[in-house]
Short mmCIF file of C-alpha atoms in Angstrom, two decimals:
data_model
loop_
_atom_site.label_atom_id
_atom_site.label_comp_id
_atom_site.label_asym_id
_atom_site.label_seq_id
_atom_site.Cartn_x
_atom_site.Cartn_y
_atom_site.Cartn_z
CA UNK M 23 -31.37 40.16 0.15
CA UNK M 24 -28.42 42.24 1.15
CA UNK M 25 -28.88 45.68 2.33
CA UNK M 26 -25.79 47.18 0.88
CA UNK M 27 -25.90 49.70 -1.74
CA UNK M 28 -24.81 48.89 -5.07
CA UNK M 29 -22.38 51.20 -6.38
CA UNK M 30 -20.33 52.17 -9.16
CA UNK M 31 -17.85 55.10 -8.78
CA UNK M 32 -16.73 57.13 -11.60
CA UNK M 33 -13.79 58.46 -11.03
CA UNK M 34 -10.76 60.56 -12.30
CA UNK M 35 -8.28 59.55 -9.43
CA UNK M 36 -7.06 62.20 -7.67
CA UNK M 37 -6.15 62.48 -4.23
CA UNK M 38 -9.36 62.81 -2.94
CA UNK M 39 -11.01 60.04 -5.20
CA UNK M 40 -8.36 58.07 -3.76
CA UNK M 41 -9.65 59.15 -0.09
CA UNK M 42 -13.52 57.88 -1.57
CA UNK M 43 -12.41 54.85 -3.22
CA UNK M 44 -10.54 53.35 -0.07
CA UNK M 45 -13.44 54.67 2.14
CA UNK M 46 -16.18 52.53 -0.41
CA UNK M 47 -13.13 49.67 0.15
CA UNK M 48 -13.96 50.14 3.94
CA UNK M 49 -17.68 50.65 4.24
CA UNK M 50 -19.42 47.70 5.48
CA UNK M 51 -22.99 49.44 3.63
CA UNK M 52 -21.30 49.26 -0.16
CA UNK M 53 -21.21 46.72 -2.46
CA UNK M 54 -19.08 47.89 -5.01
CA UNK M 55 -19.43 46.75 -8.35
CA UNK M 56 -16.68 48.23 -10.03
CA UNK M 57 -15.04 51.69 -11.34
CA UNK M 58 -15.44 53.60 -14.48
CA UNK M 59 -12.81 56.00 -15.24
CA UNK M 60 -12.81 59.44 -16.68
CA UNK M 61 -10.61 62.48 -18.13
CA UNK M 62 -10.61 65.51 -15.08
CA UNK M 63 -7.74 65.45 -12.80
CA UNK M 64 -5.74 63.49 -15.10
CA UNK M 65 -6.00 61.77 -18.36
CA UNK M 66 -8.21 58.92 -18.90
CA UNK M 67 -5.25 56.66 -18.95
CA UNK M 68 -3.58 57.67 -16.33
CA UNK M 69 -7.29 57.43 -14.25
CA UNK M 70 -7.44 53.83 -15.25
CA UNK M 71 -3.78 53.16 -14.40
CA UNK M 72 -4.39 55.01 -10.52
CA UNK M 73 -8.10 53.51 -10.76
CA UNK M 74 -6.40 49.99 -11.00
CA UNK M 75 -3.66 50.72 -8.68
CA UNK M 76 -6.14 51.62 -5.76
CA UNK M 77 -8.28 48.57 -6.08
CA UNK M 78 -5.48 46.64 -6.05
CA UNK M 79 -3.33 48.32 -2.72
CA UNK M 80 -7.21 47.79 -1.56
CA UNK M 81 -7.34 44.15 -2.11
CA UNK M 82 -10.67 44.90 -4.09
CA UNK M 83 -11.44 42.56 -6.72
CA UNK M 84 -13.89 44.98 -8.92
CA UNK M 85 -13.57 45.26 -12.47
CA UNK M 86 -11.51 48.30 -13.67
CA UNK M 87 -13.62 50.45 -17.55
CA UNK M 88 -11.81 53.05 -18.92
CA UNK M 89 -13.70 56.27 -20.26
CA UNK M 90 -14.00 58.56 -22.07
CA UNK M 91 -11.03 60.78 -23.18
CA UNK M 92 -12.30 64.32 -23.83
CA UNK M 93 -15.80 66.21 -23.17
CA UNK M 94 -18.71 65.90 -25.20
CA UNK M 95 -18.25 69.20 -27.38
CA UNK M 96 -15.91 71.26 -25.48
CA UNK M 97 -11.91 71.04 -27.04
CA UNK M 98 -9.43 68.32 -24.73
CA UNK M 99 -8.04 70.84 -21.47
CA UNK M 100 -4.98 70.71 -19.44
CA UNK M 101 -5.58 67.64 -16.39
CA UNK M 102 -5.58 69.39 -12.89
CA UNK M 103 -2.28 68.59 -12.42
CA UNK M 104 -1.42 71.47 -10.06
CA UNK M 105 -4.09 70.39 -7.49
CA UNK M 106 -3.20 66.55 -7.79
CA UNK M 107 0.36 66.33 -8.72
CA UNK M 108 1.95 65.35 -12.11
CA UNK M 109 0.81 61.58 -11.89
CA UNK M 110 -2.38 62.36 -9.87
CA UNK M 111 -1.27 61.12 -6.12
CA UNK M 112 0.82 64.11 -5.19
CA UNK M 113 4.53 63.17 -4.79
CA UNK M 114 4.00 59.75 -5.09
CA UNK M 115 5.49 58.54 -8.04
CA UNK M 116 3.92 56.32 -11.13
CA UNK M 117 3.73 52.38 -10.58
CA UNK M 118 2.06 50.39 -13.16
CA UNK M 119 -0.16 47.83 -11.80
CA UNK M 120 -0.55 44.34 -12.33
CA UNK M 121 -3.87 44.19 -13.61
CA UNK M 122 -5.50 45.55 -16.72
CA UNK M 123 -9.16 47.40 -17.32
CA UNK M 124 -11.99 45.17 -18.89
CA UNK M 125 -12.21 45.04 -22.59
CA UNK M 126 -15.76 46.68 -22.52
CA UNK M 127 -15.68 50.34 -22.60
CA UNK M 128 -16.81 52.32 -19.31
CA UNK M 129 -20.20 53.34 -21.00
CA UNK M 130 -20.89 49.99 -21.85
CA UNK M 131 -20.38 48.83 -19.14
CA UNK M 132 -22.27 51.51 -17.16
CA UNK M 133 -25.32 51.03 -19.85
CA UNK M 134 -25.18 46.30 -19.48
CA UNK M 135 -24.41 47.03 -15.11
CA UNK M 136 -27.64 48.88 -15.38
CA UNK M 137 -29.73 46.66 -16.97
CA UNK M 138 -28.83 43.95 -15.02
CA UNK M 139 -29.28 45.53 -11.53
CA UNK M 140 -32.20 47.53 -12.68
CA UNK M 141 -34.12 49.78 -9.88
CA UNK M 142 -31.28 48.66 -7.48
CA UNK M 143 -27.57 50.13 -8.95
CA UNK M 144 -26.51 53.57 -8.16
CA UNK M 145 -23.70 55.84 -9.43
CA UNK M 146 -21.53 57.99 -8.25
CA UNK M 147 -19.51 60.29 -10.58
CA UNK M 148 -16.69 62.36 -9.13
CA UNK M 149 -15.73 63.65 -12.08
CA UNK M 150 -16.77 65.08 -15.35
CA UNK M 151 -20.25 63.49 -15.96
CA UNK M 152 -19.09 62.41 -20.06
CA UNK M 153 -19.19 58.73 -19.22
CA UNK M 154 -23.05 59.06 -17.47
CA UNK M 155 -24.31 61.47 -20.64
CA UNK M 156 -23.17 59.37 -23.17
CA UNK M 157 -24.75 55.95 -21.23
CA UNK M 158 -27.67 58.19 -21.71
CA UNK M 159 -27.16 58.95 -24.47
CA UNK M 160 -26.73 54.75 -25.50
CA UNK M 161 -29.73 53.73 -24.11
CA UNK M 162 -32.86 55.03 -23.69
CA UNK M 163 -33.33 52.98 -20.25
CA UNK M 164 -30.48 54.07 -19.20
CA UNK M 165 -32.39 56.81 -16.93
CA UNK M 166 -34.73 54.78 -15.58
CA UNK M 167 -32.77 51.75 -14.63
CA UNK M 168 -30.31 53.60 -12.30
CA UNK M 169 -32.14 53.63 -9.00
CA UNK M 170 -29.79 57.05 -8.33
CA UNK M 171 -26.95 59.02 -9.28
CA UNK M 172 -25.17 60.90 -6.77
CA UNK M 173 -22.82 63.02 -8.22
CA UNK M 174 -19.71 64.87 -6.80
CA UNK M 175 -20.38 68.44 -8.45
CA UNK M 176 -21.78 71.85 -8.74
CA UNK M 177 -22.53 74.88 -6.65
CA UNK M 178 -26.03 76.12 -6.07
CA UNK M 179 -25.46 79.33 -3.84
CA UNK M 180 -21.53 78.37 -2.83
CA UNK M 181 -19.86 80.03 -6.67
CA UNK M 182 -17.62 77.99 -8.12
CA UNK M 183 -13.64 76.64 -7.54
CA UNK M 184 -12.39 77.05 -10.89
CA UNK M 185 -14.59 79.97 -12.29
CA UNK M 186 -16.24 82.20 -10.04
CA UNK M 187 -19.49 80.44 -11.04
CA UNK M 188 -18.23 76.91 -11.62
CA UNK M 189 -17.53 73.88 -9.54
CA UNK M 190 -14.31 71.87 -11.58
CA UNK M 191 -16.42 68.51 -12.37
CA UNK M 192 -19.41 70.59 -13.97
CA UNK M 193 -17.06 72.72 -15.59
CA UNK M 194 -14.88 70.53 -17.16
CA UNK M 195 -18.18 69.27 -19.47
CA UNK M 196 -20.93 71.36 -19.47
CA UNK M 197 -22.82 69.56 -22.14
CA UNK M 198 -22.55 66.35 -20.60
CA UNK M 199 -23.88 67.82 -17.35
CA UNK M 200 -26.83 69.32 -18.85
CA UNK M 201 -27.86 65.95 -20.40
CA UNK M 202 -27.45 63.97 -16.80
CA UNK M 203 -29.90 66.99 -15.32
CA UNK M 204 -31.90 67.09 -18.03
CA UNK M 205 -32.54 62.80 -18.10
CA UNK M 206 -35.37 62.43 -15.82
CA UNK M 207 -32.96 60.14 -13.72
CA UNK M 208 -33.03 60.45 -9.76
CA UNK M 209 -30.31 62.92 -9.72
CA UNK M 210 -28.44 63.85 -6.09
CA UNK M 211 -26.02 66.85 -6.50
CA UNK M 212 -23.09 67.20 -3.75
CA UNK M 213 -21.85 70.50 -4.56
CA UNK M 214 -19.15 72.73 -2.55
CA UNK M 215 -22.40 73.68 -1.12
CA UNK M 216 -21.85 70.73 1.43
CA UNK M 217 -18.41 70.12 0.57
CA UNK M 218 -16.69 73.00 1.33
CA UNK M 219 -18.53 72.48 5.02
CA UNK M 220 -16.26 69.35 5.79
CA UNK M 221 -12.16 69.29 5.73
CA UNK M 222 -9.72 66.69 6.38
CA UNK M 223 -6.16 68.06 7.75
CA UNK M 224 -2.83 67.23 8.26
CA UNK M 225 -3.47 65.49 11.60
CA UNK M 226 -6.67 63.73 10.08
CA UNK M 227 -3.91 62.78 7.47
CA UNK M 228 -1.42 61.49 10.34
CA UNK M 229 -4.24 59.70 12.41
CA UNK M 230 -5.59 57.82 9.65
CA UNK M 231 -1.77 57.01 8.66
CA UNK M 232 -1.16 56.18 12.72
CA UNK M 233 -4.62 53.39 12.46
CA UNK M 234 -4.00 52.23 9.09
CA UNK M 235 -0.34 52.09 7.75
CA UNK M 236 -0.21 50.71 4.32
CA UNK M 237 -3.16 53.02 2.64
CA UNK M 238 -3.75 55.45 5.17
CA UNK M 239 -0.09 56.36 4.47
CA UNK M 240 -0.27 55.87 1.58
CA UNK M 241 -3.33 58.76 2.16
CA UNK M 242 -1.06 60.51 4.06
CA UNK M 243 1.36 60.25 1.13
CA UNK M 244 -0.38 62.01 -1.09
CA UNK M 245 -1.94 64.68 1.26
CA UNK M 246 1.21 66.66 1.54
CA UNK M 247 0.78 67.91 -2.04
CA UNK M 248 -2.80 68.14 -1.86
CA UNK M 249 -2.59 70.19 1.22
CA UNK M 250 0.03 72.14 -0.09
CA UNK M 251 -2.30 73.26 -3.11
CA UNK M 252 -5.09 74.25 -0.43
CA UNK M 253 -2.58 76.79 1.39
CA UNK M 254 -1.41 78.00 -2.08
CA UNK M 255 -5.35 79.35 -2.57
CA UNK M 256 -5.20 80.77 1.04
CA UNK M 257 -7.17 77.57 2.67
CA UNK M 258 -4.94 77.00 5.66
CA UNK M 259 -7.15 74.94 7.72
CA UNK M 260 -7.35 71.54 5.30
CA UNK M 261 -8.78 69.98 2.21
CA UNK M 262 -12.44 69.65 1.36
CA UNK M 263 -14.05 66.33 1.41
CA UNK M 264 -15.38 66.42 -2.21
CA UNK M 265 -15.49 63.06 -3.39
CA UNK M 266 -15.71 61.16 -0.24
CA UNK M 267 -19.03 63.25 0.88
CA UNK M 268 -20.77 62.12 -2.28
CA UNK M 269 -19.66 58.28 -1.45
CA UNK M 270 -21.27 59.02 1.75
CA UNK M 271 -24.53 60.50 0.30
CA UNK M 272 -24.99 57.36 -1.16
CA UNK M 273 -25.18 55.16 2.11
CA UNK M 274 -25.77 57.85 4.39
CA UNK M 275 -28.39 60.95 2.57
CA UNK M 276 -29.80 61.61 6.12
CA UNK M 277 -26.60 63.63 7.01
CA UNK M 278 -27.48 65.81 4.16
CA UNK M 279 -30.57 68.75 3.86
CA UNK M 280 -31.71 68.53 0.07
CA UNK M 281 -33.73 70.62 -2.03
CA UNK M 282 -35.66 69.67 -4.97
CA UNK M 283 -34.99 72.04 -7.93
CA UNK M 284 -35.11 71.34 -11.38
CA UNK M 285 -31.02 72.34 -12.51
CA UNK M 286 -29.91 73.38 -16.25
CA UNK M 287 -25.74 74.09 -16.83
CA UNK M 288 -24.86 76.79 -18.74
CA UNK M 289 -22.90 76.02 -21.20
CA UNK M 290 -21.04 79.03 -22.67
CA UNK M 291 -20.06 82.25 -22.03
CA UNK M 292 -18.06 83.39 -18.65
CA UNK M 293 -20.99 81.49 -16.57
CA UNK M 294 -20.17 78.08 -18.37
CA UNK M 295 -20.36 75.15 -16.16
CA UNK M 296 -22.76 77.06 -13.45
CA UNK M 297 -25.50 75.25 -12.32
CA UNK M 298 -28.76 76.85 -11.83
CA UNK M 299 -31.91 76.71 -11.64
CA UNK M 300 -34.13 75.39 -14.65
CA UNK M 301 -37.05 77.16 -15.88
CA UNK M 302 -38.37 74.03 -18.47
CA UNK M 303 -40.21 72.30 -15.69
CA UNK M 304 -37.56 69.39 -15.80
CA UNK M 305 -37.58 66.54 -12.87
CA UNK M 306 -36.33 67.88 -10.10
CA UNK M 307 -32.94 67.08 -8.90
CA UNK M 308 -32.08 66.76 -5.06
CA UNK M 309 -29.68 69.69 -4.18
CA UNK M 310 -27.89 69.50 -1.06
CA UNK M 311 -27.28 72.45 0.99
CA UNK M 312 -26.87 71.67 4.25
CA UNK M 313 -24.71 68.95 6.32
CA UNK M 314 -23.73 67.05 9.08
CA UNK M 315 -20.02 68.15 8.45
CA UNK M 316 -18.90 66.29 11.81
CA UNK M 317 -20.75 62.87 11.47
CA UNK M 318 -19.89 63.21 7.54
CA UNK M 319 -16.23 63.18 8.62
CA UNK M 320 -16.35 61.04 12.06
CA UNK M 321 -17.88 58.34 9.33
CA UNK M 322 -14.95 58.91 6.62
CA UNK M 323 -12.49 58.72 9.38
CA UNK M 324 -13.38 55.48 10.87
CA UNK M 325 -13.99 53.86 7.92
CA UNK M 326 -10.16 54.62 6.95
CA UNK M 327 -9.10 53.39 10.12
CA UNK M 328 -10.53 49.86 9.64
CA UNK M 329 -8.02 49.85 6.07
CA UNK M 330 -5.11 47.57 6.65
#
């Protein structure tokens, strides 16, 4: 029996979902079973056309669901294009790729990938949670068949990045959060509580391009943008690791100090999309706090470095 985690990322790709998905590509402790693809940083299509792109600059042969296109309740928004870049990579233009997403839809998908690896398949959203609420939602198993789900969102006593209470994934759908803490599932949250402790800069950029030409420059690529953004927001010193931390949470939740608190998301008002603590007696989800911010990033660096 193999010892690799399997995983499913869901993903709105991004710059730094492109950083998670080539570090899953590299990890020698993931067995990645495919992507889902979301609204968030860009649209849903244009996720599943960069979703597809990465997998195949990659070499990965996973199977490609697209997602939902809009939150739960909440009206369509503007994608994130300022942080990202007009076609999600930064500067880096558009390319269509070769291959196609899966006829089955990402929840689907999600819901039948479930069932058949029950107890042993674990998720990792890094975007708006819509896709994981409505699986939910789908089937009433759903819950109980994920062995985890460590998702990229959140801020327990950071405040937010978008409000001054709410992280962007969390934001983006409230409702849809509330339903993934409110499941019962094993739920991990990597929140700029942990996140904002870890940053990649230019010269990570550079030294990953340096080991690993084709997609660490293409990393590298994209950074210049992305970095750009940060110093626009006064961050001068790099980019938080957001998605690729909650990759590595997945293979690696020893780096991380947790605690166990029930979490509701408010869903209205000036606080919507803060997450705090639940007063219903829900199960508990596993906050992280605290982390290993240098063995974090020594792990995402040498990963990259073994990318062709």
């Amino acid at each position: 029996m193999s010892d690799k985690v399997k995983l499913i990322i869901d993903t709105d790709p991004g710059v730094d979902d492109a950083m998670a998905i080539f570090y899953a590509a590299a990890a020698t402790d993931i067995d990645l079973l495919g992507l889902t693809t979301i609204f968030g940083n860009v649209t849903v299509e244009m996720a599943t056309r960069n979703a597809l792109r990465l997998v195949e600059a990659a070499g990965l042969d996973v199977p490609v669901a697209a997602g939902e296109k809009t939150p739960l309740q909440l009206p369509p928004f503007k994608p994130s294009f300022h942080v990202h870049g007009d076609e999600g990579f930064g500067d880096i233009p558009a390319v269509t790729p070769k291959g196609k997403a899966i006829d089955e839809g990402a929840v689907d998908f999600l819901c039948r990938m479930a069932r058949e690896h029950k107890g042993e398949l674990v998720l990792c959203p890094i975007g708006p949670l819509t896709n994981i609420a409505k699986a939910i939602q789908q089937d009433p198993a759903f819950a109980r068949n994920v062995k985890r789900i460590v998702l990229m969102g959140g801020s327990y006593r950071e405040g937010g990045n978008i409000t001054p209470h709410a992280e962007a994934n969390i934001y983006h759908d409230p409702h849809a959060a509330e339903v993934v803490f409110a499941s019962g599932a094993r739920v991990e949250m990597v929140g700029l509580d942990v996140t904002h402790r870890i940053l990649c800069t230019a010269n990570d950029f550079r030294d990953i391009a340096a080991a690993a030409p084709k997609l660490g420059g293409m990393l590298q690529d994209m950074s210049h943008f992305y970095l750009a953004f940060y110093k626009s927001v006064g961050k001068l010193d790099g980019c938080s690791l957001h998605d690729p931390a909650a990759v590595i949470a997945c293979t690696h939740p020893h780096l991380f100090t947790a605690e166990n608190v029930g979490i509701t998301v408010s869903c209205d008002g000036d606080k919507s999309g803060a997450t705090q603590t639940a007063k219903d007696g829900r199960a508990p989800t596993a906050v992280y706090t605290a982390v290993e911010a240098a063995a974090v990033k020594g792990l995402f660096l040498e990963a990259l470095a073994r990318l062709s």
